[in-house]
Short mmCIF file of C-alpha atoms in Angstrom, two decimals:
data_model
loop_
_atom_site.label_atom_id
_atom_site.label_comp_id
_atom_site.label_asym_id
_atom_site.label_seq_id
_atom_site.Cartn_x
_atom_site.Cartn_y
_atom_site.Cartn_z
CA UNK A 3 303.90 136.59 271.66
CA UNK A 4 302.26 139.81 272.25
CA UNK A 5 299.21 141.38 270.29
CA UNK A 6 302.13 143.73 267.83
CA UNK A 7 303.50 140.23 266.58
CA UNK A 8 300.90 138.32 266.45
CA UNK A 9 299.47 140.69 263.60
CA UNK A 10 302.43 140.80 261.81
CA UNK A 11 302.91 137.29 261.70
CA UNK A 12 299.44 137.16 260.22
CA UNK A 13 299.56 139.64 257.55
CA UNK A 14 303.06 138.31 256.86
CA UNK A 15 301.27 134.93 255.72
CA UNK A 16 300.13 134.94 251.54
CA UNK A 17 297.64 137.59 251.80
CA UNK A 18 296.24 137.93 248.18
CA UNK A 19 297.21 135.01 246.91
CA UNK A 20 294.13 132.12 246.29
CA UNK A 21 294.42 128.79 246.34
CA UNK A 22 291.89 126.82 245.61
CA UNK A 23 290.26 123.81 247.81
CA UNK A 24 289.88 123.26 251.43
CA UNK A 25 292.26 120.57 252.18
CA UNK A 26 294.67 123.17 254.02
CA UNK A 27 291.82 123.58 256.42
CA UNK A 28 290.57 120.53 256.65
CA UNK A 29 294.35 119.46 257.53
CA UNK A 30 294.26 122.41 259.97
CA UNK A 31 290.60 121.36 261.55
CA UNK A 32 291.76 117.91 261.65
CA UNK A 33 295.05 118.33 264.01
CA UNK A 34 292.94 120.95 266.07
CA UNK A 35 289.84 118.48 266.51
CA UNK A 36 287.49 119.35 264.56
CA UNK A 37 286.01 122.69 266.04
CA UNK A 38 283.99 123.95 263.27
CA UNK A 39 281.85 120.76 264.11
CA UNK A 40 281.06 122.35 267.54
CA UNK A 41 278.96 125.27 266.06
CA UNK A 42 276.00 126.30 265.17
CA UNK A 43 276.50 128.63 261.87
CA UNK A 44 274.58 130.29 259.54
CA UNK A 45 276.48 130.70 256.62
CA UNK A 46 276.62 133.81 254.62
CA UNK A 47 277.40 134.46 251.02
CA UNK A 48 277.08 136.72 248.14
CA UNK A 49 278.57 139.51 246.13
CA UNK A 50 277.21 142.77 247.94
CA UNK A 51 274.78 143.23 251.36
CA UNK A 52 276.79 139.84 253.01
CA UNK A 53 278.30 142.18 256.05
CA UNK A 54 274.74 143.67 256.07
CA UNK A 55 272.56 140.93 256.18
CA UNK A 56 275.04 139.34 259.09
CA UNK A 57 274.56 142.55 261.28
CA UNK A 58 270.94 142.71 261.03
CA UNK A 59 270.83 138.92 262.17
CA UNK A 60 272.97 138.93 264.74
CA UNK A 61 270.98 142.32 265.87
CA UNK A 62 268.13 140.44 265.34
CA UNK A 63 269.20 137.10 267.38
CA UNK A 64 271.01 139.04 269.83
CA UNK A 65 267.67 141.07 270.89
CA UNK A 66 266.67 137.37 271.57
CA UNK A 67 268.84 136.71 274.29
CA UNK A 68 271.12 134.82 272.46
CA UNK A 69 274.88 134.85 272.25
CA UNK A 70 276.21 135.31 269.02
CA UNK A 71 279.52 134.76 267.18
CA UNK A 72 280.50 136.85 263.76
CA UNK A 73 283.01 136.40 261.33
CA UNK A 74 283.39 138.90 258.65
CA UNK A 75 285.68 140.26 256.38
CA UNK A 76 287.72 143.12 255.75
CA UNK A 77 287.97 144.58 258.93
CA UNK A 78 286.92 149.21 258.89
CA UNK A 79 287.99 150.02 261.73
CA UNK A 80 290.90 147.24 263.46
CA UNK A 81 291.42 143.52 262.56
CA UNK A 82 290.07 141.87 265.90
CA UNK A 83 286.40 142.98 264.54
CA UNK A 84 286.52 140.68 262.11
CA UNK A 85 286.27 137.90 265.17
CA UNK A 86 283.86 139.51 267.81
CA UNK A 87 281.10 137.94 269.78
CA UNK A 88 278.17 140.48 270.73
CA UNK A 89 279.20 143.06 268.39
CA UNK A 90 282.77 142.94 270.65
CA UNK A 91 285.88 141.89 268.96
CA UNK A 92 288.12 139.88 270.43
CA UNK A 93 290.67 140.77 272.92
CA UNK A 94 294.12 141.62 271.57
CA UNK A 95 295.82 139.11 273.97
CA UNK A 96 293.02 136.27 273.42
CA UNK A 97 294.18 136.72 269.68
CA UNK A 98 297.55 136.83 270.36
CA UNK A 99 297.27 132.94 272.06
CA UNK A 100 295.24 132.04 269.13
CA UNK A 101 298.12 132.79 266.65
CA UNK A 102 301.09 131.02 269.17
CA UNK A 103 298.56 128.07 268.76
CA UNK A 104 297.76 128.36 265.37
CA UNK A 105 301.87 129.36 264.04
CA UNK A 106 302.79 126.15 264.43
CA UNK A 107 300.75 124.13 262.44
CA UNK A 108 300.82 126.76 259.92
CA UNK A 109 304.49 126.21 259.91
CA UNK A 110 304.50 121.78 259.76
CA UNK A 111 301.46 122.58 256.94
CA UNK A 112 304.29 124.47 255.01
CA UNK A 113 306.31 121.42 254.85
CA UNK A 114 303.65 119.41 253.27
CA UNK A 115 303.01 119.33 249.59
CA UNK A 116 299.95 121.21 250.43
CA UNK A 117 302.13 124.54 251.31
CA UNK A 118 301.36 126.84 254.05
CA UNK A 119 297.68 128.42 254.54
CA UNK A 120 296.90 132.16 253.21
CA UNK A 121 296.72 134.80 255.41
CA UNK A 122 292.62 134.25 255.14
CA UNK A 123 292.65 130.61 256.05
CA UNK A 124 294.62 131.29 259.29
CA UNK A 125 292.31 133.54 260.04
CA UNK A 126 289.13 131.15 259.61
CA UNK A 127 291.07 128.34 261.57
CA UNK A 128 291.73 130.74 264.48
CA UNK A 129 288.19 132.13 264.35
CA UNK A 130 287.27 128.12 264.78
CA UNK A 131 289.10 127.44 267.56
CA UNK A 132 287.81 130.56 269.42
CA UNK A 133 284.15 130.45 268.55
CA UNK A 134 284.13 126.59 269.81
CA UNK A 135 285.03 127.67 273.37
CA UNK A 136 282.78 130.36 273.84
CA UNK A 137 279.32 129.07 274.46
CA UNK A 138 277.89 130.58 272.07
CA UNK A 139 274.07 129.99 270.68
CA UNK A 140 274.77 130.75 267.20
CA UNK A 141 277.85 131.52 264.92
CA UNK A 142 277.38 133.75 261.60
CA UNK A 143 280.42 132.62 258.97
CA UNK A 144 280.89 135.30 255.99
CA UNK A 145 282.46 134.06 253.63
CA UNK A 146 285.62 135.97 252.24
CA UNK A 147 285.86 135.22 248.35
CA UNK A 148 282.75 133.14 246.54
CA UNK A 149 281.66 130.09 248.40
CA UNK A 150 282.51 126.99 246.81
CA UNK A 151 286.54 126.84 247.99
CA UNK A 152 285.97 129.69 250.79
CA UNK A 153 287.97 128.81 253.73
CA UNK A 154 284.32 129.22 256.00
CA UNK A 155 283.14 126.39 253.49
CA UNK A 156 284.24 123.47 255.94
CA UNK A 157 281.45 124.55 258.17
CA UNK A 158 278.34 122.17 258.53
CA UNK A 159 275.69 125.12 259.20
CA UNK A 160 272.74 125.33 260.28
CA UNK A 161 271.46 127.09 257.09
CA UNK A 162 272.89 129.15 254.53
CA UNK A 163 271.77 132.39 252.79
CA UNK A 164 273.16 133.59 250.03
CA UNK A 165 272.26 137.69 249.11
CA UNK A 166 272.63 139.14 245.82
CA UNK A 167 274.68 138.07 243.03
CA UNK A 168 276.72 140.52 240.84
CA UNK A 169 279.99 140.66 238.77
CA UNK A 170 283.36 140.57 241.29
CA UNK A 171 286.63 139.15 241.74
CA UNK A 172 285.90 137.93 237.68
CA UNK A 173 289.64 137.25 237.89
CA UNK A 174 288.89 134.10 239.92
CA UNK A 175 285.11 133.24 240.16
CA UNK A 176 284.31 133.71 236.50
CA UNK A 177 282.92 136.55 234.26
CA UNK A 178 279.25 135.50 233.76
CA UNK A 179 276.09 135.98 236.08
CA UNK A 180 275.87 131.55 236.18
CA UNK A 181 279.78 131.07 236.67
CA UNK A 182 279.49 133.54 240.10
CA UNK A 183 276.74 132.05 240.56
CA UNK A 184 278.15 128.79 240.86
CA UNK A 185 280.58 129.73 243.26
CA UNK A 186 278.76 131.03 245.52
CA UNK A 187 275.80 128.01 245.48
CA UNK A 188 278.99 126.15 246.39
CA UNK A 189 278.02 126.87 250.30
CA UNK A 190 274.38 124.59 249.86
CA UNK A 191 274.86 121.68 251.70
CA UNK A 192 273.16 118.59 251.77
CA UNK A 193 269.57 118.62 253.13
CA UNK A 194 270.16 122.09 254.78
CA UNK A 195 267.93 124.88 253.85
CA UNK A 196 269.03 127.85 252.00
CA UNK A 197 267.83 131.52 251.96
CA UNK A 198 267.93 133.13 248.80
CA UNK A 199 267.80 136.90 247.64
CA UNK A 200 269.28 136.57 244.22
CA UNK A 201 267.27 138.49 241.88
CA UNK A 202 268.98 137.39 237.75
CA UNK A 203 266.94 134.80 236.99
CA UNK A 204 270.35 132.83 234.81
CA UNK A 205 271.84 133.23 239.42
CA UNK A 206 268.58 131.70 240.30
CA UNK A 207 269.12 129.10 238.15
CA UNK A 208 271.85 127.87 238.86
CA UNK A 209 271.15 128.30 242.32
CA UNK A 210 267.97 126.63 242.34
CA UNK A 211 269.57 123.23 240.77
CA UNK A 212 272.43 123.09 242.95
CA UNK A 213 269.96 123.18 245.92
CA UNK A 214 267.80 120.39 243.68
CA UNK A 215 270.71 118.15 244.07
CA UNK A 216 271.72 118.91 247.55
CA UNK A 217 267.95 118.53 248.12
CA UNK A 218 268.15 121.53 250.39
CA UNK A 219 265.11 123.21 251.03
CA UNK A 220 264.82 126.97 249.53
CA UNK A 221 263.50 130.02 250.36
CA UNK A 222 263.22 132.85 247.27
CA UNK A 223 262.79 136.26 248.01
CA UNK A 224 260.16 137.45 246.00
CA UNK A 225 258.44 134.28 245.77
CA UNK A 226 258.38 132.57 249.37
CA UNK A 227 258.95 136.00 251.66
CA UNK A 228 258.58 139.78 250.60
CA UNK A 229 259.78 142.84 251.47
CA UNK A 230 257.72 145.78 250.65
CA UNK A 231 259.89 148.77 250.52
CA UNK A 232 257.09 152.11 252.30
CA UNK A 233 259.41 155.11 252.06
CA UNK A 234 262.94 156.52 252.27
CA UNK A 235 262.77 158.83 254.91
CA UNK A 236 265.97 161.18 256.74
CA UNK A 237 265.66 158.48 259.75
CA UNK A 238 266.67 155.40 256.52
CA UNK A 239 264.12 153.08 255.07
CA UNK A 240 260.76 151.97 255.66
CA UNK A 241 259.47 148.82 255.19
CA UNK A 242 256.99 146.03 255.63
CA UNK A 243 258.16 141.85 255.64
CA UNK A 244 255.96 139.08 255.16
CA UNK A 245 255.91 135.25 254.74
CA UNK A 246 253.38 133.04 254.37
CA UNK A 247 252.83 133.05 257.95
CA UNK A 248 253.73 136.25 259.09
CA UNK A 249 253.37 140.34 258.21
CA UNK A 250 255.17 143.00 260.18
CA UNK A 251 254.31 145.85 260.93
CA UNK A 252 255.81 149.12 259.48
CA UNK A 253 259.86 148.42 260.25
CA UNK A 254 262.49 151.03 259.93
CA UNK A 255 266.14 150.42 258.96
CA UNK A 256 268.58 152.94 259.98
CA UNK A 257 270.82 151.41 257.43
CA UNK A 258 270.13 153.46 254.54
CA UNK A 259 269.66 152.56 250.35
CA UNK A 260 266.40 150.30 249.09
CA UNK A 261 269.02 147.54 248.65
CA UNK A 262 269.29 147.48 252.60
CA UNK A 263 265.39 146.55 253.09
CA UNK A 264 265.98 143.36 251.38
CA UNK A 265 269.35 142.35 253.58
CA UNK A 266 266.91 143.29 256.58
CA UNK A 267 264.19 140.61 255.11
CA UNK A 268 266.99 138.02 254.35
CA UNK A 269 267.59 138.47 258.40
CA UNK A 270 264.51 138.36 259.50
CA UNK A 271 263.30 134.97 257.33
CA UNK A 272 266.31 133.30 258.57
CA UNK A 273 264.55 134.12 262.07
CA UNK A 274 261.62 133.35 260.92
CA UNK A 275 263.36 129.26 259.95
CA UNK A 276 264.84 129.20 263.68
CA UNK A 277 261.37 129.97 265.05
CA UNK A 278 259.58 127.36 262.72
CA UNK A 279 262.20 125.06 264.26
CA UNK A 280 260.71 125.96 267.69
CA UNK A 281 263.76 128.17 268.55
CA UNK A 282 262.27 130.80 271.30
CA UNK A 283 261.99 134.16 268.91
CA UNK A 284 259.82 136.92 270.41
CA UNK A 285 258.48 138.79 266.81
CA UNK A 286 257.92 141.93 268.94
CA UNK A 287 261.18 142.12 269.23
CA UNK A 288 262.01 142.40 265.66
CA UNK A 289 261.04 146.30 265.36
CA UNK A 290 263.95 147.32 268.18
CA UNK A 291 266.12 145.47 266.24
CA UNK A 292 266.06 146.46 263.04
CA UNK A 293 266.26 149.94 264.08
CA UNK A 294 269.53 149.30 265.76
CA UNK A 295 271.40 147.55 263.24
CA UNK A 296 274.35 149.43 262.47
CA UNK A 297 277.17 148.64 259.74
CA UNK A 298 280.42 150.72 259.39
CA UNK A 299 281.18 152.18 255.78
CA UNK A 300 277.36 151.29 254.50
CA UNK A 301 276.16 154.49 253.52
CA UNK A 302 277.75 156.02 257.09
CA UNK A 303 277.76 159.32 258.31
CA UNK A 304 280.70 160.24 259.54
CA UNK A 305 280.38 163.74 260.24
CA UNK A 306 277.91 166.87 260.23
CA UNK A 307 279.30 170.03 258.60
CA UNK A 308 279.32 169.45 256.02
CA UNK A 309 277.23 166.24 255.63
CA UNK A 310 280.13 163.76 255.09
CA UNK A 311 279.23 160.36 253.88
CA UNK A 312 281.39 157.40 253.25
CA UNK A 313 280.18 153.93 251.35
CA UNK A 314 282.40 150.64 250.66
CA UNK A 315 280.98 150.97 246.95
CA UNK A 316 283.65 148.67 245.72
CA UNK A 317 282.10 147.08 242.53
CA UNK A 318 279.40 147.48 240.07
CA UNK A 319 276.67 146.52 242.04
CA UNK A 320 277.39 148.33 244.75
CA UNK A 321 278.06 151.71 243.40
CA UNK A 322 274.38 151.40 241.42
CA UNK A 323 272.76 150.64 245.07
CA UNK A 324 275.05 153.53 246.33
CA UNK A 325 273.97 156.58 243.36
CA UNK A 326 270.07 155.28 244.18
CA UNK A 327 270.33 156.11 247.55
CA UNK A 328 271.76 159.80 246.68
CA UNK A 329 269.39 160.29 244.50
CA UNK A 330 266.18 159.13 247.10
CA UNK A 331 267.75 160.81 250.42
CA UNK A 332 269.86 163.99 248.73
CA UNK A 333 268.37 164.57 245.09
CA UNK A 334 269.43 168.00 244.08
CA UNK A 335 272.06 168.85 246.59
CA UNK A 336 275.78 169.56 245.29
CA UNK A 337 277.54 166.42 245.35
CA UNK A 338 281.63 166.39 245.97
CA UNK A 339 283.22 163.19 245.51
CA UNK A 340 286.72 161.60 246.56
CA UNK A 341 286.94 158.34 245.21
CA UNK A 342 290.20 155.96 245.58
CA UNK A 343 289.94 151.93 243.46
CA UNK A 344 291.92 149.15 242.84
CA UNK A 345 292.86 148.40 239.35
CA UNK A 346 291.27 145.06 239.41
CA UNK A 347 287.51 146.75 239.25
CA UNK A 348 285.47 148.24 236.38
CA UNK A 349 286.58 151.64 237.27
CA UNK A 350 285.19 153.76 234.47
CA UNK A 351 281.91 151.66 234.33
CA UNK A 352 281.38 152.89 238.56
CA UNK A 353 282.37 156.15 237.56
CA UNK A 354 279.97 156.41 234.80
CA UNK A 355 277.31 155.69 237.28
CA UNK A 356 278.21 158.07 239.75
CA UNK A 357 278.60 160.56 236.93
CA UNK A 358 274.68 160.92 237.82
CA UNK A 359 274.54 162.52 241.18
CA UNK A 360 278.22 164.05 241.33
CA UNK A 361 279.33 167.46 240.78
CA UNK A 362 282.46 167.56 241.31
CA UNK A 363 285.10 165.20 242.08
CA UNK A 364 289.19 164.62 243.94
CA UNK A 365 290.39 161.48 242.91
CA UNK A 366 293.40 160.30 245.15
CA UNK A 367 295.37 157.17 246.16
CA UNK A 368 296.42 155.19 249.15
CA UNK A 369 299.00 152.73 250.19
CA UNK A 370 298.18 149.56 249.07
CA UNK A 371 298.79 146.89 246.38
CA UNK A 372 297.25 147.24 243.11
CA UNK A 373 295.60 150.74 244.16
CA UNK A 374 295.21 153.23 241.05
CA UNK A 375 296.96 156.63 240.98
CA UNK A 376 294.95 159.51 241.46
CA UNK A 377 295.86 160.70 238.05
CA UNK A 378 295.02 156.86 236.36
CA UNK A 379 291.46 157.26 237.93
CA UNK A 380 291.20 161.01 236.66
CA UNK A 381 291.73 160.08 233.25
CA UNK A 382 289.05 157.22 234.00
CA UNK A 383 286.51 160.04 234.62
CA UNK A 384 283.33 161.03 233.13
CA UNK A 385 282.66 163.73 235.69
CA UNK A 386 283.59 166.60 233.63
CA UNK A 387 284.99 168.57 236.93
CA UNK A 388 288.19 166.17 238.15
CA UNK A 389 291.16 166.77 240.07
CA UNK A 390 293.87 164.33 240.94
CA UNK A 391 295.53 164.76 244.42
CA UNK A 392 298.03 162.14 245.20
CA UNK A 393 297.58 162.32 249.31
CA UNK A 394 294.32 162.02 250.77
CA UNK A 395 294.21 163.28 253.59
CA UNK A 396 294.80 166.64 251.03
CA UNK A 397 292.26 165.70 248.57
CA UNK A 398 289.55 165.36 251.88
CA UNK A 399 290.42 168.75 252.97
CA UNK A 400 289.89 170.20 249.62
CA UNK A 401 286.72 168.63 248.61
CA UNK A 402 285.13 169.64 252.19
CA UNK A 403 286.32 173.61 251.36
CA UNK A 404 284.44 173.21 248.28
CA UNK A 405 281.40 171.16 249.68
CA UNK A 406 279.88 174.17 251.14
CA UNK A 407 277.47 174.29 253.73
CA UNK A 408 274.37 172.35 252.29
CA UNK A 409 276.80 169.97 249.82
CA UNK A 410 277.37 166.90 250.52
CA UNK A 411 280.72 165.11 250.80
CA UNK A 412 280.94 161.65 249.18
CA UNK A 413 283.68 159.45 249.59
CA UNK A 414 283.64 156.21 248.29
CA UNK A 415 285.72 153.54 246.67
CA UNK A 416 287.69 150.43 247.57
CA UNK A 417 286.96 149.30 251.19
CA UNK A 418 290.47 148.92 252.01
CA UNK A 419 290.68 152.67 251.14
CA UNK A 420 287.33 153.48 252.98
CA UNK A 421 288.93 151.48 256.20
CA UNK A 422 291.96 154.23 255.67
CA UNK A 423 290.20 156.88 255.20
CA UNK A 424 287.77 156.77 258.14
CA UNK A 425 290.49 157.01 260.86
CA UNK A 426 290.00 160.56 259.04
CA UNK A 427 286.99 161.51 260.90
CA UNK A 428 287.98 159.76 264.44
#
């Protein structure tokens, strides 16, 4: 099978669909032999700064000397990121073996009452398999949807962190702060420490008494590590960790937005746990990386003239973190937006919010299910200045004549449309 088909056959499995549980993988772990218990994961969950928080740690473990495995989810710029090792996806033809090995159990899993896996849980079981035969130090799982019935969740790990909690995906984790919540605590496992940045105290909660009765360990930001945020400066954010036993220096994240600091801490204290376990970590080496952390579609510059940036802003949470960040690095420039959403997210409540630092804004649409039509979102807008352009590439072209020299060019949204739109700029 070559690299062409093997894609195909994956996104030809049930893509969005969700079903909930794990036996499909454990079924699937079971006739492979049981690779996820050959790794040493961190697991990763939360409803924004989870793609974050995994590349500062495996910047920050990788400076180490270590060998690192990632799994994340979507993919920006091509699918194989979403399995790399090093920051280096996999090979096309090293994924390509993993789906002729993987198609057919998919296909006798079918014939079982249990159905065949979802696009996602091949994906996972392949990821498996390839991270077990690399020797690797350390694996970093992100988990795709909430926690609980995540396909990662078969995963005995190390640790697990979980970053901020906010309102997503309502349709199937629930529509309060404590149901979300829930989900998500659903990655604590017994005895194994958890790193927490949750900041609602109804998410801490819950979190907190799941860990109780798991009687894992836990670390609170804000209560057992800090992050003190200096300055936002044109270079990104400035900022100062400490524990109980340990206080950087002055640290400085390239990734941009106050949110950003805290993924950064969440990183580091999960370094900090490795080291207490007498893992080799050099803390000098914490500054380099840090600085080096990249992360595609977070608040990314993709080009020049005029300043063009481009954010994954997909939900509620997100866009607030995304309109504080204009307003600390770009308060009182002119503001153009182009904005593309799904019609599963609180459209008019993100749009409300970036009402505050936009001028003037193109709504469009892209190929996909369930995306909104330019003209839905216009009618969706606060932004008194709003023009609906069907094709984007268009709408980009227009916004940038109007940006003007010293403007800036926002384009935000869905990341499915962000991952479309940045082949733009290539």
């Amino acid at each position: 099978m070559n690299y062409e088909k093997a894609i195909d056959w994956i996104h030809s499995r049930e893509k969005f669909k969700v079903k909930p549980g794990l036996k499909r993988m454990n079924w699937m772990m079971e006739k492979l032999g049981h690779p996820e218990l050959d790794l040493k994961a961190i697991h990763i969950a939360g409803t924004n700064g989870k793609g974050s928080t995994v590349s500062f740690l495996r910047n920050l473990l990788q400076t180490q000397g270590y060998r690192i495995g990632t799994f994340t989810s979507p993919y920006i710029q091509r699918f194989n990121e979403r399995i790399s090792i090093n920051g280096d996806s996999i090979e096309d033809e090293e994924l390509a073996a993993l789906v002729e090995e993987i198609k057919p159990l998919s296909e006798e899993l079918a014939r079982t009452p249990l159905g065949e896996p979802t696009e996602f849980e091949v994906i996972t079981a392949m990821a498996m398999v390839y991270f077990a035969r690399q020797k690797l130090d350390f694996v970093i799982f992100e988990t795709g949807l909430g926690g609980r019935y995540d396909s990662t969740n078969i995963i005995r790990p190390l640790l697990s962190v979980i970053t901020n909690i906010g309102r997503d995906h309502i349709n199937i984790l629930g529509s309060t702060i404590e149901q979300i919540a829930d989900e998500k605590a659903g990655i604590i496992k017994e005895g194994r420490p958890v790193i927490c940045g949750a900041k609602q105290p109804e998410a801490l909660q819950v979190i907190k008494k799941q860990a109780s009765i798991q009687q894992a360990p836990i670390a609170l930001l804000g209560k057992d590590f800090f992050v003190e945020h200096v300055e936002s400066e044109p270079a990104g954010e400035r900022f100062i960790f400490r524990n109980e036993v340990f206080r950087s220096g002055e640290l400085l994240s390239g990734l941009k937005g106050k949110h950003q600091v805290e993924n950064a801490a969440l990183a580091i204290e999960v370094v900090e746990y490795l080291k207490a376990q007498g893992m080799k970590m050099d803390r000098g080496k914490y500054k380099e990386s840090v600085l080096q952390t990249t992360w595609p579609a977070r608040f990314e510059t993709v080009r020049g003239a005029p300043l063009t940036i481009i954010d994954g802003a997909h939900n509620e949470e997100g866009t607030q973190a995304l309109v504080d960040t204009m307003k600390r690095h770009y308060k009182g420039k002119k503001v153009i937006l182009v904005y593309s959403a799904l019609e599963d997210k609180p459209v008019e409540s993100m749009l409300k919010k970036l009402s505050e630092v936009v001028d003037e804004a193109y709504f469009t649409t892209f190929d996909f299910p369930r995306a909104l039509t330019a003209e839905e979102l216009k009618t969706l807008s606060p932004i008194v200045s709003s023009t609906a352009i069907s094709d984007y590439n268009t709408a980009v072209k227009m916004a940038t004549d109007h940006t003007g020299k010293d403007g800036v060019l926002l384009i935000t949204g869905s990341l499915y449309f962000i991952s479309e739109i940045r082949k733009y700029f290539e």
